[in-house]
Tab-separated table of C-alpha atoms (C1' of nucleotides) in Angstrom:
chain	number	residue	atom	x	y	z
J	16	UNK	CA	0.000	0.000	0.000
J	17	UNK	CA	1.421	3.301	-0.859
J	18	UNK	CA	1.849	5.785	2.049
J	19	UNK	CA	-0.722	8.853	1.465
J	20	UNK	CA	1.289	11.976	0.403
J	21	UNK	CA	0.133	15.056	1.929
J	22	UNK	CA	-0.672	17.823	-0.445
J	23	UNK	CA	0.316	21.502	0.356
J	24	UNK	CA	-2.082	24.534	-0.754
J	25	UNK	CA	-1.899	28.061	-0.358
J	26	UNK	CA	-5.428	29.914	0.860
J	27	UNK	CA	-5.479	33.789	0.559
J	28	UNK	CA	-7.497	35.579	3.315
J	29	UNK	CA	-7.987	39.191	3.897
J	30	UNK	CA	-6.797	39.737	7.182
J	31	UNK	CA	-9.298	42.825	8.146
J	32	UNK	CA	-11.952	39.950	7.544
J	33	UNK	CA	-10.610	36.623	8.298
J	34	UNK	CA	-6.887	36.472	9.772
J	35	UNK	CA	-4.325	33.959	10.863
J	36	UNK	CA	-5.168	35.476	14.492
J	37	UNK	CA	-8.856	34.882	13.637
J	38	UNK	CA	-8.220	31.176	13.202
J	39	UNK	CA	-6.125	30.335	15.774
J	40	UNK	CA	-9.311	31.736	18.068
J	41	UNK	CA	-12.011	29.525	16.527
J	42	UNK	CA	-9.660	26.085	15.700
J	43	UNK	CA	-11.472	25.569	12.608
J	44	UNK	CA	-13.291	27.564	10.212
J	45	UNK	CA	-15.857	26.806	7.136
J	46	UNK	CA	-13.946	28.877	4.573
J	47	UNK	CA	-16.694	30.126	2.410
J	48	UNK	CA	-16.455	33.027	0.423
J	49	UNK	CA	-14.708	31.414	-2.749
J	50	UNK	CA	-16.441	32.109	-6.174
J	51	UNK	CA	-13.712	31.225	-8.369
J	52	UNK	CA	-13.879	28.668	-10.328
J	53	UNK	CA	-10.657	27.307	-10.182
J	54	UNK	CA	-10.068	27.745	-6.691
J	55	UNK	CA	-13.674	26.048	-6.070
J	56	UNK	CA	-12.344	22.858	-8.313
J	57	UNK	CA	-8.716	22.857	-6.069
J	58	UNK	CA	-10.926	22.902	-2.980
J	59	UNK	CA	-12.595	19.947	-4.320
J	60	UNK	CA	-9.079	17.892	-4.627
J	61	UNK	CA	-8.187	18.814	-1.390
J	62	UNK	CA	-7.437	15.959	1.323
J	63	UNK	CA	-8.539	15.861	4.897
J	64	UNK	CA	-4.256	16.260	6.451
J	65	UNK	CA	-3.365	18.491	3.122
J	66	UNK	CA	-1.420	21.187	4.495
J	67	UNK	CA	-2.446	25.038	4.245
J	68	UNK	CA	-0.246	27.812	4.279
J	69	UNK	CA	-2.102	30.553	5.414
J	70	UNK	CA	-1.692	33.660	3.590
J	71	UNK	CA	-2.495	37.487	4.357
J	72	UNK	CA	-3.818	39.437	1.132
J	73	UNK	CA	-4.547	43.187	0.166
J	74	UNK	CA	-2.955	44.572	3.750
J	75	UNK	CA	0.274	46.283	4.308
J	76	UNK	CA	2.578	43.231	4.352
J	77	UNK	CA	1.216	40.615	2.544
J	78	UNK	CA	2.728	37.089	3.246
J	79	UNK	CA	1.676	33.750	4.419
J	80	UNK	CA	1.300	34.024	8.077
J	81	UNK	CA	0.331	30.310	9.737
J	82	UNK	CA	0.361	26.889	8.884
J	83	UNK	CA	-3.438	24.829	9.019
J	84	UNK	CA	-4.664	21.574	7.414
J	85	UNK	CA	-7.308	20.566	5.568
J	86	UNK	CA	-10.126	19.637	8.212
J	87	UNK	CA	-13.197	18.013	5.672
J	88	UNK	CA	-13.871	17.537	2.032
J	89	UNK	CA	-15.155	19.578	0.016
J	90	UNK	CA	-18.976	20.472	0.409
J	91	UNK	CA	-21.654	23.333	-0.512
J	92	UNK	CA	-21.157	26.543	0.762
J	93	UNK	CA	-23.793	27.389	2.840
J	94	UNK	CA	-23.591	30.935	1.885
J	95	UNK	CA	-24.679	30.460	-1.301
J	96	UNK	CA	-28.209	29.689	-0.723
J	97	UNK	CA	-28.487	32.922	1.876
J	98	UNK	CA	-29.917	35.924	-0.041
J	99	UNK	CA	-28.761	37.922	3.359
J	100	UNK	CA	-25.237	36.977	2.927
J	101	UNK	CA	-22.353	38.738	0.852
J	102	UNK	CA	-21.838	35.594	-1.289
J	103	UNK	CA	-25.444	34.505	-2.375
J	104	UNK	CA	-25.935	32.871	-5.314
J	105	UNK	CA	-29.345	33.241	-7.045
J	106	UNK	CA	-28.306	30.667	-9.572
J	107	UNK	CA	-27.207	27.885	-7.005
J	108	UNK	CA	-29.756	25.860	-5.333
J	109	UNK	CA	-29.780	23.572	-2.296
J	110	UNK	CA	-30.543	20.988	-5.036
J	111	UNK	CA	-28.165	22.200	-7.348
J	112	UNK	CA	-24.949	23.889	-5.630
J	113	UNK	CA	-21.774	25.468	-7.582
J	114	UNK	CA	-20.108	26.422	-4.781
J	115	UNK	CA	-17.877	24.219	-2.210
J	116	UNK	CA	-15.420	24.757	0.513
J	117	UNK	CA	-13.377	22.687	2.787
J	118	UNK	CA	-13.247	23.233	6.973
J	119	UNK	CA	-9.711	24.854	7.613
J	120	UNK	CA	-8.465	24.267	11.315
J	121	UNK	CA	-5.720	26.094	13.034
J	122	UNK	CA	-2.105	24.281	13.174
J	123	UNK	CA	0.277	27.533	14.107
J	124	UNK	CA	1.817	30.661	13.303
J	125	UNK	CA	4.901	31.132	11.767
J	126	UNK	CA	7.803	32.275	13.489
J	127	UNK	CA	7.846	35.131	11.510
J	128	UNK	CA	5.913	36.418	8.207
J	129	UNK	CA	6.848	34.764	4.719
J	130	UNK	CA	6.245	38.453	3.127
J	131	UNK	CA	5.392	38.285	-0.497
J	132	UNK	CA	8.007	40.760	-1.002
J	133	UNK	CA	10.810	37.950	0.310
J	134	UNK	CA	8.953	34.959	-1.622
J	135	UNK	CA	9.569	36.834	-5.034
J	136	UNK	CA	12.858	37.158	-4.503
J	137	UNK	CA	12.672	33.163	-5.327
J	138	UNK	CA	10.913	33.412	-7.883
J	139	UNK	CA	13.625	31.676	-9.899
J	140	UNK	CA	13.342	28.565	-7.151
J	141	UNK	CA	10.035	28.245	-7.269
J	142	UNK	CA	9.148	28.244	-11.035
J	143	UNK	CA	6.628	29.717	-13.692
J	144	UNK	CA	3.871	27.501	-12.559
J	145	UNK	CA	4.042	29.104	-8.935
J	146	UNK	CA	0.128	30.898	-9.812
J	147	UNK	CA	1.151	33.180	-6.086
J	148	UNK	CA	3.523	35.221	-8.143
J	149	UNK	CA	2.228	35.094	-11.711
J	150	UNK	CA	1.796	37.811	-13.118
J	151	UNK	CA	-1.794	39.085	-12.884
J	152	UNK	CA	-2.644	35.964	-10.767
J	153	UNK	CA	-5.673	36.498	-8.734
J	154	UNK	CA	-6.431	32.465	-7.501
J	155	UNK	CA	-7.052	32.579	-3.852
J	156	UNK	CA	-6.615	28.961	-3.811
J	157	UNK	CA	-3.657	27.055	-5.634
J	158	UNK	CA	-1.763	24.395	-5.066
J	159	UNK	CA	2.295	24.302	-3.909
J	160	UNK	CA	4.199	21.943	-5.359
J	161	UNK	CA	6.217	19.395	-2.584
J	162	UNK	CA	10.152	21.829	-3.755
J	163	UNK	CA	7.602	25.111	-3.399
J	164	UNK	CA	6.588	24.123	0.071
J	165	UNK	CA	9.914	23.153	1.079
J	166	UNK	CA	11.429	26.755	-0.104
J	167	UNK	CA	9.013	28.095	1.604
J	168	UNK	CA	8.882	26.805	4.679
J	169	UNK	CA	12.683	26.710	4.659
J	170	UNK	CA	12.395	30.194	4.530
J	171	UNK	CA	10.849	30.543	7.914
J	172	UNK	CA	14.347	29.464	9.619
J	173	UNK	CA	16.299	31.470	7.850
J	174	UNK	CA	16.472	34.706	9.985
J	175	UNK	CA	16.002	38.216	8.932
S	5	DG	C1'	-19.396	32.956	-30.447
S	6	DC	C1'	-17.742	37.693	-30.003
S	7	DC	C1'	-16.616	41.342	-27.186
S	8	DA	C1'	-17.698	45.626	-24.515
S	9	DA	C1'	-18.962	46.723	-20.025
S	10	DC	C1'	-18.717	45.839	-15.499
S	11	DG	C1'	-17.219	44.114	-10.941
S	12	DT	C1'	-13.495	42.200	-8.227
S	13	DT	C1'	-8.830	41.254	-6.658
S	14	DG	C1'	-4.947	42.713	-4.527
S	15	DG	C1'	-0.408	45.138	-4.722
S	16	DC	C1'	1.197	49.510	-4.048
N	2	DG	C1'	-7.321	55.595	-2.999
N	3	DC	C1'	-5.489	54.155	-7.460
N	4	DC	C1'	-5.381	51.125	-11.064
N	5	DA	C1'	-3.758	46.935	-13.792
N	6	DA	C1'	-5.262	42.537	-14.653
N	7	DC	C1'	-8.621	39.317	-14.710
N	8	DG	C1'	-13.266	36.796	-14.779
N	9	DT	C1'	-18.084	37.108	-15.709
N	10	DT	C1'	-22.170	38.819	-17.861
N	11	DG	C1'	-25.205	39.778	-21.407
N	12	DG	C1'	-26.441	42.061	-25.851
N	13	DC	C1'	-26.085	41.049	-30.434
DNA sequence: GCCAACGTTGGC
DNA sequence: GCCAACGTTGGC
C-alpha cells in the first residue's frame, strides 16, 4: 500500500476579515467566500491532512502568516443559498450547488511572516507555474508543489 | 461565439 | 485611494 502523500495549498485571506489570528481563536473555520472557479475545483481535490499555508492578502505586508490543514472535504457553501449573505448565489440551489469549501483548522503561526516581497525574490526557485507570483494571478486557492513548500517553509528558519 | 462593459482582486 | 489585470455577464 502506498503511504498517502500530503498535499500543500496556499489559501489567501484578507486579514481585516478573516486572519491567521482569527483562526487560531475559533480552531477551525468553514472557509466560504470562494467564487472562483478554479479555486472552487482545487478545494474539491483537497485531502482531509493536506497542508495550508495561510496567507495574508490586500494589507500592508502581505505574506503567508500560519500553517493549518485541511479539516473536511469539500462540500456546498452554505452561503450560497443565503440571499442575506455577501456571497449569495441566485443561480445555485440547495438541489443544485456550484459552490464548495473545505473546513480549515488552526495548526500555528509562523515564526515570523513569509512576506510576499521575500517569496519573489525566489521566484527563480520556485518556477513559472508558482500561480502566487504570476503575473496578474488572482487564484485565492492554488496548489504548492512538494520543492515550493519546502522553499518556503525553509524560509521561515532562515532569519532576517 | 464575439466582445464591450462591469465588478473584483490585490499590490502599491 | 489608485489602477492593472482578470473573470463574468449579457447584448447582439
Amino acid at each position: 500500500m502506498s503511504p498517502v502523500r500530503r498535499k500543500t495549498w496556499l489559501m489567501k485571506s484578507e486579514p481585516s476579515a478573516f486572519s491567521i489570528d482569527d483562526l487560531a481563536r475559533v480552531g477551525s473555520e468553514p472557509w466560504n467566500g470562494v467564487r472562483n472557479y478554479q479555486a472552487r475545483n482545487f478545494m474539491r481535490q483537497m485531502q482531509i491532512g493536506d497542508s495550508v499555508l495561510f496567507y495574508h492578502s490586500n494589507c500592508p505586508r502581505p505574506g503567508i502568516y500560519g500553517l493549518a490543514e485541511v479539516a473536511s472535504l469539500a462540500y456546498p457553501d452554505p452561503t450560497q443559498f443565503d440571499p442575506a449573505s455577501p456571497y449569495y448565489d441566485p443561480k445555485a440551489t440547495p438541489a443544485q450547488p456550484r459552490w464548495d469549501l473545505v473546513d480549515v483548522r488552526y495548526l500555528r503561526h509562523l515564526r515570523r511572516p513569509i512576506t510576499l516581497d521575500e517569496i519573489r525574490r525566489h521566484a527563480d526557485a520556485l518556477g513559472e507555474d508558482f500561480a502566487l507570483i504570476r503575473k496578474g494571478s488572482r487564484l485565492s486557492v492554488l496548489p504548492v508543489s512538494p520543492a515550493q513548500a519546502r522553499l518556503l517553509l525553509s524560509l521561515e528558519s532562515v532569519d532576517v
